[in-house]
Coordinates of C-alpha atoms and ligand atoms in Angstrom, one line a residue:
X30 CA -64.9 118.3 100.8
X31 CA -65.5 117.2 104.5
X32 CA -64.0 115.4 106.6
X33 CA -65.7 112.2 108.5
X34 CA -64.0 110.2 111.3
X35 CA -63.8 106.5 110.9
X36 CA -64.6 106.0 107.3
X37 CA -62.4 103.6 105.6
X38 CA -61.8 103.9 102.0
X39 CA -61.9 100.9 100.5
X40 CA -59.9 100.9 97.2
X41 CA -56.6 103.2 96.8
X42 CA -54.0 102.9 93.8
X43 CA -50.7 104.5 94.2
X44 CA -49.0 106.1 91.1
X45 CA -44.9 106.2 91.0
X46 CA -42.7 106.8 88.0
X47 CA -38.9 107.2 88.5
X48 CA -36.6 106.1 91.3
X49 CA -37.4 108.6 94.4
X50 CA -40.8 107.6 93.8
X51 CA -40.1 103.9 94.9
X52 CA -38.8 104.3 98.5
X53 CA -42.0 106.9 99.5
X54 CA -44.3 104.6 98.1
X55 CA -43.2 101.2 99.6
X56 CA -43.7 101.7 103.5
X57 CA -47.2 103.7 102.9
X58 CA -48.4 100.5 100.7
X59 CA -47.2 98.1 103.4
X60 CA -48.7 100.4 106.2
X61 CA -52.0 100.2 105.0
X62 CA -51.7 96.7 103.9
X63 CA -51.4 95.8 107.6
X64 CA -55.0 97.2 107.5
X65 CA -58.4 95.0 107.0
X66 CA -60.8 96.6 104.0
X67 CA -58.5 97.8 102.7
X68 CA -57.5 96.9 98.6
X69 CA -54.5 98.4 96.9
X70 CA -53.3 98.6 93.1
X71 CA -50.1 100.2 92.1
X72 CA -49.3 102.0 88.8
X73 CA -45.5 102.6 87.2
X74 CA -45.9 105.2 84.5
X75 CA -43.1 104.0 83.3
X76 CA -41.0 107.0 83.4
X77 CA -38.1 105.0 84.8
X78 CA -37.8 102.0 83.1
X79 CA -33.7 100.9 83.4
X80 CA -33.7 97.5 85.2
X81 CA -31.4 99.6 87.6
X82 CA -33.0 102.6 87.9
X83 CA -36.5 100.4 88.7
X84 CA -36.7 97.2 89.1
X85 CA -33.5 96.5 91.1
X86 CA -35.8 99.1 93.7
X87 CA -39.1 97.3 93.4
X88 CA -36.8 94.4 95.3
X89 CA -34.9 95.5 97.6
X90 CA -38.1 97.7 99.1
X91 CA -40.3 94.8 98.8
X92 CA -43.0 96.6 96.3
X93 CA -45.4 94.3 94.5
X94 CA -44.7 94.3 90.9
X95 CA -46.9 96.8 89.3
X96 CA -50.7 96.1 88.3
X97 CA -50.3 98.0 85.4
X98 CA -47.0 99.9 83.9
X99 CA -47.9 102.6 81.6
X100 CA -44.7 102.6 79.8
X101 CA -44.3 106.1 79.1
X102 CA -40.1 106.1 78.7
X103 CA -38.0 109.0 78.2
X104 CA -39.5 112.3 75.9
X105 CA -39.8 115.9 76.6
X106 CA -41.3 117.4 79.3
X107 CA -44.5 118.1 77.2
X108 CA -44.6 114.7 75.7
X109 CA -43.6 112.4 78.5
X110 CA -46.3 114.4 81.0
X111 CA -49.1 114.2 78.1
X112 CA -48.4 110.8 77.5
X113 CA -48.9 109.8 81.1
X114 CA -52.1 111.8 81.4
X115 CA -53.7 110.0 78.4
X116 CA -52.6 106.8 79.0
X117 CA -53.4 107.0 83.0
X118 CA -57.0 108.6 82.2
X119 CA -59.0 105.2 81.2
X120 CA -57.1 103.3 84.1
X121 CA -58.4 105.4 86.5
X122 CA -62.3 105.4 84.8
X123 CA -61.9 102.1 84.9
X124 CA -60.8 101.6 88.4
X125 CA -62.7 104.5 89.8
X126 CA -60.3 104.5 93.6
X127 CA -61.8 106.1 96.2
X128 CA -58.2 107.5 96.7
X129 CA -55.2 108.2 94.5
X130 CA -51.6 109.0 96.1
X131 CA -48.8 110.3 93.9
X132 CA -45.5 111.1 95.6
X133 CA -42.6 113.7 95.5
X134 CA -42.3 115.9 92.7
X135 CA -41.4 114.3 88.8
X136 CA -43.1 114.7 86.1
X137 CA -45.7 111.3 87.1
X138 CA -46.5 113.2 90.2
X139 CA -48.3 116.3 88.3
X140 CA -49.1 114.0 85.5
X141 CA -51.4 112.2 88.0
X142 CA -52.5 114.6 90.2
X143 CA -54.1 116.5 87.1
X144 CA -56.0 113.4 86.1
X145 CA -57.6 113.1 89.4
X146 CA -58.3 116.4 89.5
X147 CA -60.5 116.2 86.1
X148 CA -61.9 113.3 87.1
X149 CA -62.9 114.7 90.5
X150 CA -60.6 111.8 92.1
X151 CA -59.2 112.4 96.0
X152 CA -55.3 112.5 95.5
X153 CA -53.0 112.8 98.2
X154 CA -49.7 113.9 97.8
X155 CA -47.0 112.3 99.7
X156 CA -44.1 115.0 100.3
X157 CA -46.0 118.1 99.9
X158 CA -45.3 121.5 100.8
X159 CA -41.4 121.5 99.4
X160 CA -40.4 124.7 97.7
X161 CA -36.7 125.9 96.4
X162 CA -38.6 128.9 94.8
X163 CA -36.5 128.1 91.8
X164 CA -39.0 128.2 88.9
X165 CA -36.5 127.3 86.3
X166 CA -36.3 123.7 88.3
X167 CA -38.7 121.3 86.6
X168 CA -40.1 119.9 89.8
X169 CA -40.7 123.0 91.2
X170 CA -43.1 123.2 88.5
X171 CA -44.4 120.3 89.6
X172 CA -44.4 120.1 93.7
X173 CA -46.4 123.8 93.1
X174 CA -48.9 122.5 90.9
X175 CA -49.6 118.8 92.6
X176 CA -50.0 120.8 96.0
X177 CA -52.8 123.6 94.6
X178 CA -54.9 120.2 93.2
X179 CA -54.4 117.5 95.9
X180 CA -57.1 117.2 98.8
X181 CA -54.4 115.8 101.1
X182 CA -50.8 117.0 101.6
X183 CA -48.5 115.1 103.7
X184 CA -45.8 117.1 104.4
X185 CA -42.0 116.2 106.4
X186 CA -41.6 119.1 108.0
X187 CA -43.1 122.5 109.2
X188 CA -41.5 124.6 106.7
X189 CA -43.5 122.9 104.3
X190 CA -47.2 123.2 106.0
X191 CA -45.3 127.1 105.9
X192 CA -45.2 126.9 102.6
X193 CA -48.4 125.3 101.7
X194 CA -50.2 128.1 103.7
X195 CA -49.0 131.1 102.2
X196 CA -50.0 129.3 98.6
X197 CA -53.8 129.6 100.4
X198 CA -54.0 125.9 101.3
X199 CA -56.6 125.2 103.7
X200 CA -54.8 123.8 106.8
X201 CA -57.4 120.9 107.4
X202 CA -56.0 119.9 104.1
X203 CA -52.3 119.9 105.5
X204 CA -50.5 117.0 107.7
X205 CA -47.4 117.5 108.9
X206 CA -46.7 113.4 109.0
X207 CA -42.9 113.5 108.7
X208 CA -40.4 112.3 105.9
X209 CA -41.6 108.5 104.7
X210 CA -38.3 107.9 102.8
X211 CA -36.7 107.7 106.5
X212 CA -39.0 105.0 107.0
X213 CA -37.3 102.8 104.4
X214 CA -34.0 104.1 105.2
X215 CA -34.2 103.1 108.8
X216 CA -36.1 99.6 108.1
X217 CA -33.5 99.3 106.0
X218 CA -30.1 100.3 107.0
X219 CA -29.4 96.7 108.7
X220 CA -29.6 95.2 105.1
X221 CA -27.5 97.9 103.8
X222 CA -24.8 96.8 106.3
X223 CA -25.0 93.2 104.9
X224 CA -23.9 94.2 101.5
X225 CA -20.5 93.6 100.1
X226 CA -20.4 96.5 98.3
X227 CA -17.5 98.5 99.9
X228 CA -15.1 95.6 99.7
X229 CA -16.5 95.4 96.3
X230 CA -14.9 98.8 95.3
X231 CA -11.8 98.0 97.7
X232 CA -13.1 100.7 100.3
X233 CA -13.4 98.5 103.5
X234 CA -9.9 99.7 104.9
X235 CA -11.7 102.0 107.0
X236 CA -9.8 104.9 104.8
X237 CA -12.4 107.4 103.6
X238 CA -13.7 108.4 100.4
X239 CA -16.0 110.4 98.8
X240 CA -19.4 109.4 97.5
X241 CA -20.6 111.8 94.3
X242 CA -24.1 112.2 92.2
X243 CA -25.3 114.2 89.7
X244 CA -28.0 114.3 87.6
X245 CA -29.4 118.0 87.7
X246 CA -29.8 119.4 84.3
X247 CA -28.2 122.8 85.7
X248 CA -25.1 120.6 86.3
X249 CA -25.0 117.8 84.1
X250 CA -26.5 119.9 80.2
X251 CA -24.2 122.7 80.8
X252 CA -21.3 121.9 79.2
X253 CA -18.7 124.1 80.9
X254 CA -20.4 123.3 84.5
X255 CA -20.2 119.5 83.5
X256 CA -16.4 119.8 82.7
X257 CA -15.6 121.8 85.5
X258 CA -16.9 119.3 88.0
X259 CA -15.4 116.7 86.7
X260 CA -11.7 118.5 87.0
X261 CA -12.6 119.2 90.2
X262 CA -13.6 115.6 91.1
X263 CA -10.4 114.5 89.6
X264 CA -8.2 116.6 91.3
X265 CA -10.5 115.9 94.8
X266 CA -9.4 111.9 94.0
X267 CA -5.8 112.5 94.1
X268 CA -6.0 112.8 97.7
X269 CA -9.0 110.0 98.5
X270 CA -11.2 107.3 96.3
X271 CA -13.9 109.0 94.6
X272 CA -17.5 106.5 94.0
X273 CA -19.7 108.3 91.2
X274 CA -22.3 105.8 90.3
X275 CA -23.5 107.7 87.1
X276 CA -27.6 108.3 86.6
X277 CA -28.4 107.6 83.0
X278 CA -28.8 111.3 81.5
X279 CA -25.5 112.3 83.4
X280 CA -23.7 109.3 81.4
X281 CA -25.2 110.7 78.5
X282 CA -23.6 114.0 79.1
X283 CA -19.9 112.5 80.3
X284 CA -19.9 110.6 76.8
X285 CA -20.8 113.8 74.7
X286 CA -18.0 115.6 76.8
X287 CA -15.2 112.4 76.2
X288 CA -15.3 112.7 80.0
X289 CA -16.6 109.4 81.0
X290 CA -12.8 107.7 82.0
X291 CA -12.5 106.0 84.8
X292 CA -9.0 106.6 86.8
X293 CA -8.2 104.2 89.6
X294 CA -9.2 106.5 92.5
X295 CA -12.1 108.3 90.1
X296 CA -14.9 105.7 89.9
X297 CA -17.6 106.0 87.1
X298 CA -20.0 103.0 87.7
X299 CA -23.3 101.9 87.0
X300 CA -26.3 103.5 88.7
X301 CA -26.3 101.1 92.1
X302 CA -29.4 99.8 93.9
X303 CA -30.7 101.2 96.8
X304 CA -29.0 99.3 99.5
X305 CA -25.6 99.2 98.0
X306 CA -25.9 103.5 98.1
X307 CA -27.0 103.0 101.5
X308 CA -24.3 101.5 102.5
X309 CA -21.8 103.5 100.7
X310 CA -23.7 107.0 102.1
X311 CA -23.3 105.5 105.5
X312 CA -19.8 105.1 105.6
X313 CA -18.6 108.0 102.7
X314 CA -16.3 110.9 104.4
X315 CA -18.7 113.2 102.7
X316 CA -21.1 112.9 100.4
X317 CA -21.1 115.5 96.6
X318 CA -24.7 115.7 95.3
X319 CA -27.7 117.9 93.5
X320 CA -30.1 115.1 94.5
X321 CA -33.2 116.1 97.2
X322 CA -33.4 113.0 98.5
X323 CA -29.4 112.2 99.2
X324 CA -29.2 115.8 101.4
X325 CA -32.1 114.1 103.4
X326 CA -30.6 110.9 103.9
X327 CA -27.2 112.0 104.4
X328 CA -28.9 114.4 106.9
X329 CA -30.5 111.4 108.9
X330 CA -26.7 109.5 108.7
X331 CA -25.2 112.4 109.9
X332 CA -23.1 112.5 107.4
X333 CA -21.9 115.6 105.8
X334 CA -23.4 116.6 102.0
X335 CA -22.3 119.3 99.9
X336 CA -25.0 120.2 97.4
X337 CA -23.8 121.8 94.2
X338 CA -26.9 123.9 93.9
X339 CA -27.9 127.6 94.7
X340 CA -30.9 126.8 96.7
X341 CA -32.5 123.9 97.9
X342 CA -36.6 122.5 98.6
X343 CA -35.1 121.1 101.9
X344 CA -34.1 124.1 104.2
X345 CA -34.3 121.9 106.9
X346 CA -31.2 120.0 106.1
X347 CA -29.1 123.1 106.4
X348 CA -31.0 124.4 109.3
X349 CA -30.8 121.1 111.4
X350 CA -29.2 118.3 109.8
X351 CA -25.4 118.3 108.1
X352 CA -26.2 119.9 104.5
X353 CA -24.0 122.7 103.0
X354 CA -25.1 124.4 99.7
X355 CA -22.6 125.0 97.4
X356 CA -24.1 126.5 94.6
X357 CA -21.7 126.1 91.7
X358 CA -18.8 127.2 92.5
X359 CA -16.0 124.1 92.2
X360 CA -13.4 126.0 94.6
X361 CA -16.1 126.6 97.2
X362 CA -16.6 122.6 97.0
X363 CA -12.9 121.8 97.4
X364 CA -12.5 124.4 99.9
X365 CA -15.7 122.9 102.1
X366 CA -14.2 119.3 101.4
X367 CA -11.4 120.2 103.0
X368 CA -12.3 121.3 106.1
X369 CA -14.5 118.3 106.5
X370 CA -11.8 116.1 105.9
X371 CA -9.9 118.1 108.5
X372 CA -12.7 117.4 111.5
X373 CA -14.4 120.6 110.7
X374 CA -17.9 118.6 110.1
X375 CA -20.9 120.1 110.5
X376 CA -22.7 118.5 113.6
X377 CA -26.5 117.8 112.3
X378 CA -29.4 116.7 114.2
X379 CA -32.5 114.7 112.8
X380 CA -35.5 116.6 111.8
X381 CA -38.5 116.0 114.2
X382 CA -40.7 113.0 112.9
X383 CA -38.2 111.4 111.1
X384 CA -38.9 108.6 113.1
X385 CA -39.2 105.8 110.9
X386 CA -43.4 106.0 111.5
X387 CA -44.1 108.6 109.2
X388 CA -46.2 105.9 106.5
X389 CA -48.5 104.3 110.0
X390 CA -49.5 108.6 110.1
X391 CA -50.8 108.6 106.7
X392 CA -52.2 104.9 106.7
X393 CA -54.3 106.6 110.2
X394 CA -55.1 109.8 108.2
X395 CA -56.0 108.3 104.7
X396 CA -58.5 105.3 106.0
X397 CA -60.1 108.3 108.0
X398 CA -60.9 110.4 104.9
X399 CA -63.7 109.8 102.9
X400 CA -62.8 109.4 99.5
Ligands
UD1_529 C1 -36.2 112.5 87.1 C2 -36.9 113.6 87.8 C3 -36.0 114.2 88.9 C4 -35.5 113.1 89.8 C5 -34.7 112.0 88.9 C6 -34.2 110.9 89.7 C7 -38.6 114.9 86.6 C8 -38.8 116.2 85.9 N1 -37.3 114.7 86.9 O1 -35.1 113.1 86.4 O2 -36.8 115.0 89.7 O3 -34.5 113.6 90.7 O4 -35.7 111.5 88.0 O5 -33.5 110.0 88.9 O6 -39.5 114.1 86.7 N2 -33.0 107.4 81.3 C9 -32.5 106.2 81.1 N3 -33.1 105.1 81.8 C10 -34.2 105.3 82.6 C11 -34.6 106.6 82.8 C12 -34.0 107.7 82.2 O7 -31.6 105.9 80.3 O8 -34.7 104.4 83.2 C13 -32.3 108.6 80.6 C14 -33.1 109.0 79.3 O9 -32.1 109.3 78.4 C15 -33.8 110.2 79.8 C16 -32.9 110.8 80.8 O10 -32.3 109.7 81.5 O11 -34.0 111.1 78.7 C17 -33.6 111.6 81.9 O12 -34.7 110.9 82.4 P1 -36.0 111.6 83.0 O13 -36.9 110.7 83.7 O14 -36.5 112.5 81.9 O15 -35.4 112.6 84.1 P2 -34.3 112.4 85.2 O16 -33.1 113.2 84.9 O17 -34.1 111.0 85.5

């Protein structure tokens, strides 16, 4: 492929699938919408399809309801990437785009990359260049495969472009561009702020609490590592209110386990939308979590995260920003929580380029590439 200057592409579709998806698409698609010539389609595969884990998102980030959902639901691994790769392939022979982005690293994201890649389709990956070097993680799976088939990779941070070079990725191919999901975060943290959601749960004494998820199959199938966190959440909300909005499969797992009770200072409740969690990340004491886009976040609040996992795809947030890994271990969590609750916090700063611009950079880079 070469690269012109000042050629405009003039049809793009986006592909998204489950929840993180959302806030990386939605400031791209209204960066370039801001653009003449340009026409935009967007595609849900489907693999989220909750009204809470979707649509409740599609909202509150202003996304245009999806031109066409693929309705893939919930299967295996195999079956739910297959079915997304035979139902996408006559969308995209039908719509022939002169680009395709896909975004972060679920099963939608390799799903689509692949079927561009057979049909000789430009896709860009949005978040590219992320590796825990944890082959045993699904997405790493995925982030390693999307980045050796994309044409463009948009990447938050230099580690990444790091990354994406030792792979053997041509660098004209590579854009450090910054982290997009800050753009939604920061356009939307006023709205966040708005939201009754902390007198809701009785939290708007100013007292603090902690703020929990969990979804990770290396914490959420196991069954002893499951139990074991929960004790130790329990024990953690003797002291201060624990808020653990519970992702589908993690439900799931708690009902299996007869662990899915509710005590008044442990709160199980429903997955939330996206500015009620702002809100409660914003104001949380410290913040429990295996998810990768909370330790960013969390990193951008400055609020402290432990991250019960052994490594992480976001180095950054430990290098520069407030993220502690905690691997497994439930004593190192209480342990860490208690120093933070103490004063000890970890003092972060904010990555470089995660400004809040990071979707205008792609909008300039993407209209420049011929598709
Ligand atoms: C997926 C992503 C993960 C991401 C997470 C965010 C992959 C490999 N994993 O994991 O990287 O961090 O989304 O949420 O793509 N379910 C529902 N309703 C829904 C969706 C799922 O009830 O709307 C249940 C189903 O029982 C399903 C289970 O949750 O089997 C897991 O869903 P799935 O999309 O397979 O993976 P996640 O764990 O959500």
């Amino acid at each position: 492929m070469h690269w012109r200057k000042n050629v405009q592409p003039r049809f793009l579709l986006h592909v998204v699938g489950a929840r993180p998806n959302f806030m990386k698409a939605a400031p791209v698609m209204a960066a370039l919408s801001a653009r003449s010539g340009i026409q935009q389609r967007l595609i849900h595969t489907g693999q989220h399809y909750d009204r809470g884990m979707s649509e409740v998102f599609f909202q509150q980030l202003g996304l245009p309801h999806p031109d066409i959902n693929l309705e893939v639901g919930s299967a295996s691994h195999a079956q739910q990437t297959a079915q997304i790769i035979s139902r996408l392939e006559p969308v995209l022979l039908d719509h022939r785009p002169d680009w395709v982005l896909v975004y972060g690293d679920v099963n939608s994201t390799v799903a689509a990359a692949l079927v561009c890649a057979k049909l000789l389709i430009p896709v860009a990956h949005v978040e590219a260049g992320l590796r825990s070097f944890d082959r045993t993680m699904p997405e790493e799976i995925n982030r390693v495969l999307t980045d050796q088939i994309a044409d463009l990779l948009f990447t938050p941070s230099r580690d990444a472009d790091e990354n994406l070079s030792r792979e053997g990725i041509s660098s004209e191919k590579i854009h450090c561009v910054g982290n997009v999901m800050i753009d939604t975060l920061v356009r939307l943290l006023p709205q966040a702020d708005e939201r009754p959601i902390l007198t809701t749960l009785g939290l708007n004494s100013g007292k603090p609490y902690v703020l929990v998820t969990l979804h990770r199959p290396s914490n959420v199938d196991n069954r002893v590592m499951l139990t074991g966190l929960v004790t130790a959440l329990a024990e953690i909300s003797r002291d201060l209110p624990v808020i653990f909005p519970v992702h589908p499969r993690t439900r799931q797992r708690l009902i299996d386990l007869q662990l899915a009770e509710t005590t008044p200072n442990l709160c199980l409740i429903e997955p939330l939308s996206y500015l009620d969690f702002l809100a409660l990340q914003r104001h949380a004491a410290a913040v429990i979590t295996d998810s990768g886009g909370v330790q960013e976040e969390t990193t951008f609040l400055g609020v402290p995260c432990l991250t019960m996992r052994t490594n992480t795809e976001r180095p950054i947030t430990i290098k520069l920003g407030t993220n502690t890994l905690i691997g497994q271990d439930t004593q190192l969590l209480r342990h860490e929580l208690a120093r933070i609750l103490n004063g000890e916090t970890k003092r972060g700063q904010i990555p470089p380029l995660w400004d809040g611009h990071t979707a205008e950079r792609i909008a300039n880079i993407i209209t420049n590439s011929p598709g």
